[in-house]
Coordinates of C-alpha atoms and ligand atoms in Angstrom, one line a residue:
M1 CA 9.7 8.8 -5.9
N2 CA 8.4 11.0 -8.7
L3 CA 4.8 11.5 -9.6
S4 CA 3.4 10.7 -13.0
A5 CA -0.1 10.5 -14.3
P6 CA -1.6 7.1 -15.0
S7 CA -0.3 5.9 -18.3
A8 CA -2.5 6.3 -21.3
P9 CA -4.3 3.1 -22.3
S10 CA -2.0 0.8 -24.1
T11 CA -2.8 -0.5 -27.5
E12 CA -0.7 -3.7 -27.3
S13 CA -2.5 -6.9 -27.6
A14 CA -3.3 -9.0 -24.5
T15 CA -3.2 -12.7 -24.3
A16 CA -4.9 -14.3 -27.3
P17 CA -8.5 -15.2 -26.7
T18 CA -8.9 -18.9 -25.7
R19 CA -11.5 -21.3 -26.7
A20 CA -11.9 -23.1 -23.4
P21 CA -15.5 -24.1 -22.4
V22 CA -17.4 -21.4 -20.8
T23 CA -18.3 -22.6 -17.3
S24 CA -19.8 -19.5 -15.8
A25 CA -21.5 -17.0 -18.0
P26 CA -23.3 -13.8 -16.9
S27 CA -27.0 -14.2 -16.8
A28 CA -29.1 -11.7 -18.7
S29 CA -31.6 -11.5 -15.9
T30 CA -29.1 -10.5 -13.3
G31 CA -27.1 -7.9 -15.2
R32 CA -23.6 -7.2 -16.3
R33 CA -20.6 -8.9 -14.8
V34 CA -17.2 -7.6 -13.8
V35 CA -14.4 -10.1 -13.2
V36 CA -11.6 -9.0 -11.0
V37 CA -8.2 -10.7 -10.9
G38 CA -6.6 -10.5 -7.5
A39 CA -8.0 -10.1 -4.0
G40 CA -5.7 -7.4 -2.7
V41 CA -6.9 -4.0 -1.6
V42 CA -7.0 -2.9 -5.3
G43 CA -9.0 -5.9 -6.5
L44 CA -11.3 -5.8 -3.4
G45 CA -11.8 -2.0 -3.9
A46 CA -12.8 -2.7 -7.5
A47 CA -15.1 -5.5 -6.4
A48 CA -16.8 -3.3 -3.7
E49 CA -17.3 -0.4 -6.1
A50 CA -18.6 -2.5 -9.0
H51 CA -21.0 -4.3 -6.6
R52 CA -22.1 -0.9 -5.3
R53 CA -22.7 0.2 -8.9
G54 CA -25.1 -2.8 -9.4
Y55 CA -22.8 -5.2 -11.3
R56 CA -22.4 -8.9 -10.7
V57 CA -18.9 -9.4 -9.5
T58 CA -16.5 -12.3 -9.5
V59 CA -13.1 -12.1 -7.8
V60 CA -10.5 -14.7 -8.9
E61 CA -7.6 -15.2 -6.5
Q62 CA -4.9 -17.7 -6.8
A63 CA -4.3 -18.0 -3.1
A64 CA -6.7 -19.3 -0.4
G65 CA -7.1 -15.9 1.1
V66 CA -5.8 -12.3 1.1
V67 CA -2.0 -12.9 1.3
G68 CA -0.3 -10.3 -0.9
S69 CA 1.1 -6.9 -0.1
S70 CA -2.3 -5.9 1.3
V71 CA -1.6 -7.8 4.5
Q72 CA 2.2 -7.3 4.6
N73 CA 2.2 -3.5 5.1
F74 CA 2.0 -0.9 7.9
G75 CA -1.7 -0.2 7.6
H76 CA -0.8 3.4 7.1
V77 CA -3.2 5.4 4.9
C78 CA -0.8 8.2 4.3
V79 CA -3.0 10.8 2.6
T80 CA -1.2 14.0 3.4
A81 CA 2.2 13.1 2.0
Q82 CA 0.9 12.4 -1.4
A83 CA 0.8 14.8 -4.4
G84 CA -0.9 15.0 -7.8
T85 CA -2.8 11.9 -9.0
A86 CA -1.8 10.0 -5.8
R87 CA -3.4 12.7 -3.7
R88 CA -6.6 12.6 -5.7
Y89 CA -6.7 8.8 -5.3
A90 CA -5.8 9.0 -1.6
L91 CA -8.5 11.5 -0.8
A92 CA -11.1 9.3 -2.5
A93 CA -9.7 6.2 -0.8
R94 CA -9.9 7.9 2.6
E95 CA -13.7 8.2 2.2
R96 CA -14.0 4.6 1.0
W97 CA -11.9 3.3 3.9
L98 CA -14.1 5.1 6.4
S99 CA -17.4 3.9 4.8
L100 CA -16.3 0.4 4.1
G101 CA -14.8 0.0 7.6
A102 CA -18.1 1.1 9.1
A103 CA -20.2 -1.2 6.9
A104 CA -17.9 -4.2 7.1
G105 CA -17.1 -3.8 10.8
F106 CA -13.3 -3.4 10.7
D107 CA -11.4 -0.6 12.4
V108 CA -10.4 2.5 10.4
A109 CA -8.9 4.9 12.9
P110 CA -8.9 8.6 11.9
V111 CA -5.9 9.3 14.2
G112 CA -3.6 11.0 11.7
T113 CA 0.1 10.6 11.6
H114 CA 2.9 12.1 13.8
V115 CA 6.1 13.1 12.1
V116 CA 9.1 13.6 14.3
A117 CA 11.7 16.1 13.3
R118 CA 15.2 15.4 14.7
T119 CA 17.1 18.1 12.8
A120 CA 16.5 21.8 12.0
A121 CA 16.3 20.9 8.3
E122 CA 13.6 18.3 9.0
Q123 CA 11.6 20.9 10.9
R124 CA 12.0 23.4 8.1
L125 CA 10.8 20.8 5.6
L126 CA 7.6 20.3 7.7
G127 CA 7.2 24.0 7.9
E128 CA 7.3 24.1 4.1
L129 CA 4.6 21.5 3.9
A130 CA 2.5 23.4 6.4
A131 CA 2.9 26.6 4.3
E132 CA 1.7 24.7 1.2
R133 CA -1.2 22.7 2.8
G134 CA -2.3 24.9 5.6
S135 CA -2.8 24.2 9.3
E136 CA -5.9 22.0 8.7
E137 CA -3.7 19.4 7.1
V138 CA -0.3 20.0 8.8
R139 CA -0.2 21.0 12.4
L140 CA 3.3 21.9 13.3
L141 CA 4.5 20.8 16.8
T142 CA 7.1 22.3 19.0
A143 CA 9.8 20.0 20.4
A144 CA 7.8 19.8 23.7
E145 CA 4.6 19.0 21.9
A146 CA 6.3 16.3 19.7
R147 CA 7.9 14.7 22.8
A148 CA 4.5 14.7 24.5
A149 CA 2.7 13.2 21.5
V150 CA 5.2 10.5 20.6
P151 CA 7.2 8.3 23.1
V152 CA 10.5 8.9 21.2
R153 CA 13.9 9.5 22.8
P154 CA 13.5 13.2 23.7
D155 CA 16.9 14.3 22.5
P156 CA 17.4 15.2 19.6
V157 CA 13.7 15.9 18.9
V158 CA 13.5 19.5 17.6
G159 CA 9.8 19.5 16.6
G160 CA 7.3 17.7 14.5
A161 CA 3.9 17.7 12.9
H162 CA 0.5 16.0 13.2
L163 CA -1.2 15.2 9.9
P164 CA -4.8 14.7 10.9
L165 CA -6.2 13.4 7.5
D166 CA -4.2 10.2 7.7
L167 CA -5.8 6.9 8.8
L168 CA -4.6 3.7 10.4
V169 CA -6.0 0.2 9.7
D170 CA -4.9 -3.2 10.9
P171 CA -3.2 -4.6 7.9
R172 CA -3.7 -8.2 8.9
S173 CA -7.4 -7.9 9.3
A174 CA -8.7 -5.0 7.2
A175 CA -8.6 -6.5 3.6
P176 CA -9.6 -10.0 4.8
A177 CA -12.6 -8.4 6.6
L178 CA -13.5 -6.6 3.4
A179 CA -13.4 -9.8 1.4
R180 CA -15.6 -11.6 3.9
W181 CA -18.1 -8.8 3.9
L182 CA -18.2 -8.7 0.1
E183 CA -18.6 -12.5 -0.1
A184 CA -21.5 -12.3 2.4
R185 CA -23.2 -9.7 0.2
G186 CA -23.1 -11.9 -2.9
V187 CA -19.7 -11.2 -4.5
D188 CA -18.5 -14.5 -6.0
F189 CA -15.0 -15.3 -4.8
R190 CA -13.0 -18.0 -6.6
W191 CA -10.2 -18.8 -4.2
R192 CA -7.2 -21.0 -5.0
T193 CA -8.0 -20.3 -8.7
A194 CA -5.3 -18.7 -10.8
V195 CA -6.0 -16.7 -13.9
R196 CA -4.1 -18.0 -16.8
A197 CA -5.2 -15.5 -19.5
V198 CA -7.4 -12.5 -20.0
A199 CA -9.0 -11.5 -23.3
P200 CA -11.9 -9.3 -24.3
G201 CA -14.9 -10.5 -22.5
R202 CA -13.2 -13.7 -21.2
V203 CA -11.0 -14.8 -18.3
T204 CA -9.4 -18.2 -18.4
T205 CA -8.7 -19.7 -15.0
T206 CA -7.3 -22.9 -13.7
R207 CA -10.9 -23.9 -13.0
G208 CA -12.6 -23.0 -16.2
T209 CA -13.5 -19.8 -18.1
L210 CA -15.5 -16.8 -17.0
E211 CA -17.3 -14.4 -19.3
A212 CA -17.2 -10.7 -18.3
D213 CA -18.4 -7.4 -19.6
A214 CA -15.3 -5.8 -18.0
V215 CA -12.2 -7.4 -16.6
V216 CA -10.1 -5.6 -13.9
V217 CA -6.6 -7.0 -13.6
A218 CA -5.4 -6.2 -10.0
A219 CA -2.6 -8.8 -9.9
H220 CA -0.1 -6.3 -8.6
H221 CA 3.6 -7.3 -9.3
D222 CA 2.4 -10.6 -10.8
L223 CA 1.2 -8.5 -13.8
D224 CA 4.5 -9.5 -15.3
R225 CA 3.4 -13.1 -15.3
L226 CA -0.1 -12.5 -16.7
L227 CA 0.4 -9.6 -19.1
P228 CA 4.2 -9.5 -19.5
A229 CA 4.3 -7.1 -22.4
T230 CA 2.2 -4.5 -20.4
A231 CA 4.4 -4.9 -17.4
E232 CA 7.6 -4.8 -19.3
E233 CA 6.6 -1.7 -21.2
A234 CA 6.1 0.1 -17.9
G235 CA 9.2 -1.4 -16.3
V236 CA 7.3 -3.2 -13.5
R237 CA 9.7 -5.0 -11.1
R238 CA 9.5 -6.1 -7.5
C239 CA 10.6 -4.1 -4.5
R240 CA 11.2 -6.3 -1.4
L241 CA 11.3 -4.9 2.1
H242 CA 12.5 -6.0 5.5
M243 CA 9.7 -5.7 8.1
V244 CA 9.6 -6.5 11.8
R245 CA 7.0 -6.5 14.6
V246 CA 8.5 -5.7 17.9
R247 CA 7.5 -5.7 21.5
P248 CA 9.2 -4.0 24.4
T249 CA 10.2 -6.6 26.9
G250 CA 12.1 -4.6 29.6
S251 CA 11.0 -3.2 32.9
R252 CA 10.1 0.2 31.4
G253 CA 6.6 -1.0 30.4
P254 CA 4.7 -0.8 27.2
L255 CA 5.5 1.5 24.3
E256 CA 2.1 2.9 23.3
L257 CA 1.8 4.8 20.0
S258 CA -1.5 6.6 19.4
T259 CA -0.7 7.1 15.7
P260 CA 1.7 6.0 12.9
V261 CA 5.1 7.7 13.3
L262 CA 7.2 9.0 10.4
T263 CA 10.8 10.2 10.6
G264 CA 13.1 12.2 8.4
W265 CA 13.8 9.1 6.4
S266 CA 10.1 9.1 5.4
M267 CA 10.0 12.8 4.7
A268 CA 12.7 12.5 2.0
R269 CA 10.7 10.0 0.0
Y270 CA 7.0 10.9 -0.1
A271 CA 6.1 13.0 -3.1
A272 CA 4.5 16.0 -1.3
L273 CA 7.6 16.5 0.8
A274 CA 10.3 15.3 -1.7
A275 CA 9.3 18.2 -4.0
L276 CA 9.9 20.9 -1.3
P277 CA 13.1 23.1 -1.0
S278 CA 14.5 21.5 2.1
A279 CA 14.0 17.8 1.0
A280 CA 17.4 17.4 -0.5
E281 CA 19.2 18.8 2.6
V282 CA 17.2 16.4 4.8
A283 CA 18.1 13.4 2.5
A284 CA 21.8 14.4 2.4
G285 CA 22.0 15.0 6.1
L286 CA 20.5 11.5 6.9
A287 CA 22.8 9.8 4.3
A288 CA 25.9 11.5 5.8
A289 CA 24.9 10.7 9.4
D290 CA 24.0 7.0 8.6
P291 CA 25.4 5.8 5.2
S292 CA 24.0 2.2 5.9
G293 CA 20.5 3.6 6.2
A294 CA 20.9 5.3 2.8
A295 CA 22.4 2.2 1.3
W296 CA 19.4 0.2 2.4
D297 CA 17.1 3.0 1.1
V298 CA 15.5 2.9 4.6
N299 CA 12.2 4.5 5.4
L300 CA 12.2 4.4 9.2
M301 CA 8.6 4.4 10.4
A302 CA 6.4 2.6 12.9
T303 CA 2.7 1.8 13.4
P304 CA 1.0 0.4 16.5
Q305 CA -0.6 -3.0 16.3
G306 CA -2.2 -4.4 19.4
G307 CA 0.5 -3.6 21.9
T308 CA 3.3 -4.2 19.4
L309 CA 4.9 -2.0 16.8
I310 CA 5.3 -2.7 13.1
L311 CA 8.7 -1.3 12.3
G312 CA 10.2 -0.9 8.8
D313 CA 11.5 -0.8 6.2
T314 CA 14.2 -1.3 3.7
H315 CA 14.0 -1.4 -0.2
L316 CA 15.7 -3.7 -2.7
R317 CA 14.5 -3.7 -6.3
A318 CA 14.8 -6.5 -8.9
A319 CA 12.7 -8.5 -11.3
D320 CA 12.0 -11.2 -8.8
A321 CA 11.8 -11.3 -5.0
P322 CA 14.0 -14.0 -3.6
V323 CA 13.0 -14.9 -0.1
F324 CA 16.5 -14.9 1.3
Q325 CA 16.8 -11.8 3.6
D326 CA 20.1 -10.4 4.7
E327 CA 20.2 -10.2 8.5
A328 CA 22.0 -6.8 8.1
G329 CA 18.6 -5.3 7.1
F330 CA 17.0 -6.5 10.3
D331 CA 20.0 -5.3 12.3
L332 CA 19.6 -1.8 10.8
L333 CA 15.9 -1.6 11.5
L334 CA 16.4 -2.6 15.1
R335 CA 19.2 -0.2 15.6
L336 CA 17.3 2.7 14.1
G337 CA 14.1 1.7 15.9
R338 CA 15.7 1.4 19.3
D339 CA 17.5 4.7 18.8
L340 CA 14.3 6.4 17.7
F341 CA 12.3 5.3 20.7
G342 CA 15.2 5.2 23.2
R343 CA 14.4 1.6 24.0
D344 CA 17.0 -1.1 23.9
D345 CA 14.4 -3.7 24.9
L346 CA 12.5 -3.8 21.6
T347 CA 12.4 -7.5 20.9
V348 CA 11.4 -9.1 17.6
V349 CA 8.1 -10.9 17.6
E350 CA 7.9 -11.5 13.9
R351 CA 9.9 -10.7 10.8
W352 CA 8.9 -10.9 7.2
Q353 CA 9.7 -9.9 3.7
G354 CA 7.1 -7.6 2.1
T355 CA 6.9 -7.3 -1.7
Y356 CA 5.3 -4.6 -3.8
A357 CA 5.4 -3.5 -7.4
T358 CA 7.8 -0.8 -8.5
A359 CA 8.3 1.0 -11.8
P360 CA 10.5 3.9 -12.9
E361 CA 8.9 7.3 -12.7
R362 CA 5.3 6.3 -12.2
E363 CA 3.2 5.5 -9.2
F364 CA 0.3 3.8 -11.1
L365 CA 0.0 1.7 -14.1
V366 CA -3.4 2.1 -15.7
A367 CA -3.7 0.4 -19.1
E368 CA -6.2 -1.3 -21.4
P369 CA -4.1 -3.8 -23.2
A370 CA -7.2 -5.3 -24.9
P371 CA -10.7 -3.9 -25.2
G372 CA -12.5 -4.3 -21.9
V373 CA -9.3 -5.6 -20.0
H374 CA -8.3 -2.9 -17.5
V375 CA -5.0 -3.0 -15.6
A376 CA -5.0 -1.3 -12.2
T377 CA -1.6 -1.5 -10.5
V378 CA 0.0 0.7 -7.8
T379 CA 3.7 0.8 -8.7
T380 CA 5.2 2.1 -5.5
G381 CA 4.5 1.5 -1.8
I382 CA 1.3 3.5 -1.4
G383 CA -1.5 1.1 -2.4
M384 CA -3.1 1.1 1.1
T385 CA -3.3 4.8 0.8
T386 CA -4.5 5.1 -2.9
G387 CA -5.7 1.7 -4.0
L388 CA -9.4 2.2 -3.3
G389 CA -9.3 5.4 -5.2
L390 CA -7.4 3.9 -8.1
A391 CA -9.9 1.1 -8.3
A392 CA -12.9 3.4 -8.5
D393 CA -11.1 5.5 -11.2
V394 CA -10.4 2.4 -13.3
L395 CA -14.0 1.3 -13.1
D396 CA -15.0 4.8 -14.4
R397 CA -12.5 4.4 -17.3
A398 CA -13.9 1.0 -18.0
G399 CA -17.5 2.4 -18.2
V400 CA -18.6 0.4 -15.2
T401 CA -20.9 3.1 -14.0
A402 CA -24.0 3.0 -11.8
Ligands
FAD501 C1 6.2 -4.1 3.5 C2 5.2 -3.2 2.9 C3 4.7 -2.1 3.6 C4 3.8 -1.2 3.0 N1 3.3 -0.2 3.7 C5 2.3 0.5 3.1 C6 1.6 1.5 3.9 O1 1.8 1.6 5.1 N2 0.7 2.3 3.3 C7 0.4 2.2 2.0 O2 -0.3 2.9 1.4 N3 1.0 1.2 1.2 C8 1.9 0.3 1.8 N4 2.4 -0.7 1.1 C9 2.0 -0.9 -0.3 C10 0.6 -1.6 -0.4 O3 0.6 -2.7 0.6 C11 0.4 -2.1 -1.8 O4 0.6 -1.1 -2.7 C12 -1.0 -2.7 -1.9 O5 -1.3 -3.6 -0.9 C13 -1.1 -3.3 -3.3 O6 -2.4 -3.9 -3.4 P1 -2.8 -4.9 -4.6 O7 -4.2 -5.3 -4.4 O8 -2.4 -4.3 -5.9 O9 -1.8 -6.1 -4.4 P2 -1.8 -7.4 -3.5 O10 -2.3 -7.2 -2.1 O11 -0.4 -8.0 -3.6 O12 -2.8 -8.4 -4.2 C14 -2.6 -8.9 -5.5 C15 -3.3 -10.2 -5.5 O13 -3.4 -10.7 -6.9 C16 -3.2 -12.1 -6.8 N5 -2.9 -12.6 -8.1 C17 -1.8 -12.3 -8.8 N6 -1.8 -12.9 -10.0 C18 -2.9 -13.6 -10.1 C19 -3.4 -14.5 -11.0 N7 -2.8 -14.7 -12.2 N8 -4.6 -15.1 -10.8 C20 -5.2 -14.9 -9.6 N9 -4.7 -14.1 -8.6 C21 -3.6 -13.5 -8.9 C22 -2.2 -12.3 -5.8 O14 -2.2 -13.6 -5.2 C23 -2.5 -11.3 -4.7 O15 -3.4 -11.8 -3.7 C24 3.3 -1.5 1.6 C25 3.8 -2.7 1.0 C26 4.7 -3.5 1.6 C27 5.1 -4.8 0.9

C-alpha cells in the first residue's frame, strides 16, 4: 500500500445536466445547501461537518440504512500506522470520532492497539516505528508485557507494542448512530433513493431532483457506476474480504481483548510500517512460513465486539465483487486465528464478505469532475480511520466553510 496525495481536481466532465423537475430547492431564507451522495462514514462525516458549518444538508442513500463498508469493518481507527496524507486525515478524524461519539452517544474507546511481535524481525520493525514516532505514540513491550496485555498463545511471542492514539468503535452501531443523530438535528435523509446523475448545482435521484450549492459524492466503490470516467481514470476497483465473528465455546472460558490486535501480517501492509527498513524481511518471513496466507494477501487482526471477536481478513481485487466466497479463505482465517490465540474452540458466529474501494498507488480519490461536484473516496481499507478527516478536507476544498 503506497501513499499518494489526493489527486488534483479532474477537469473531465461529469454527467450531463438533466432537465428533470426540481422537487426540492434550497430556500434563500435558510441558507446554502450541500447534497451528499452516500450514507457511509465519509458521507456522514461530510454531512456532520457541513451541518456544523451552518449549511442545510441532504444525504441521499440508495439503501434503507447504513449498509456499506462502514458497517462491514473491524471498527479500528488505526491512526498510528498511517503516514503522509492518511496520517493527517487520521489525526483529524480521531478528534471528530471523539467529539461525535460524545455528542451522538455512541462508544468511541480510546484504548489504543496492541501489536504482537512473533519474530525478531517483527520486533525490530516495531522498534523502528518507535524510533520514528517516539514513545508517546509507540510504547514497545517486552515479551512478558505483550503476553500479559493480549491473551495470545505465549510462544512464540517475542514482544510487541501498544499504540495509544488508536481508537475502537463498534462498526455495527457507530455510523448508524451518527446518521440517527444527524437526522434528529435536522439533516434531511433521503433513504432508499438512488442518485442517477450529478451535475453542477443539481442532483438527479430516483425520487426527483435536488438543487445544491455543493455536491459531495461519497458513493465509495459505486463511484464507477455514478461517475465512471472519474473512477476509471483513477483505476477504482473493488476489494472483497473474508470476515468472521467468532466466539470461544470451550471450557477455557471467554477470550477478552481490551484493544484491537494487529500481527506481523498487518505490520507489513500499513504505510508507516511498510516504509521502514525491516518491513520487507517481515513480509518475506511470513510468506515463507505460510504461503497460503500470502496468496490470500491476509491481514491477520482481531477486534473485540461484545464478548466475540471480529477476525479477518483476506483481499481479492476485481472490477466487481461477486458474492461467492471460497471456503478456503474462511479456513485460513480460522486456522491463523486459532493459532494466534492458542484456542481451538473459536467457533464462527457470523461470516460475511466486506467490500471496499481500491485503486493503484493512491489511498484517496479527491476530484472535482464538474464545478461544485466533489468526489471523496477512500481507495484502500482505511476509511474508518481517515474518512471523517477526508470529508472535512473535501468541504474545505469545496468552499463549504463556516
Ligand atoms: C471488511 C472490511 C474491514 C475494514 N476494516 C477497517 C478498519 O478496521 N479500519 C478502517 O479504517 N477501515 C476499515 N475498512 C475500510 C472502511 O470500512 C471503508 O474505507 C469506509 O467504510 C468507506 O466509507 P464510505 O462512506 O466511503 O463507504 P460506504 O460505507 O460503502 O458508503 C457508501 C454509501 O454510498 C451509497 N451509494 C453508492 N452509490 C449511490 C448512489 N448512486 N445513490 C445513493 N447512494 C449511493 C452506498 O449504498 C453506501 O451506503 C474496512 C473495510 C472492509 C470492507
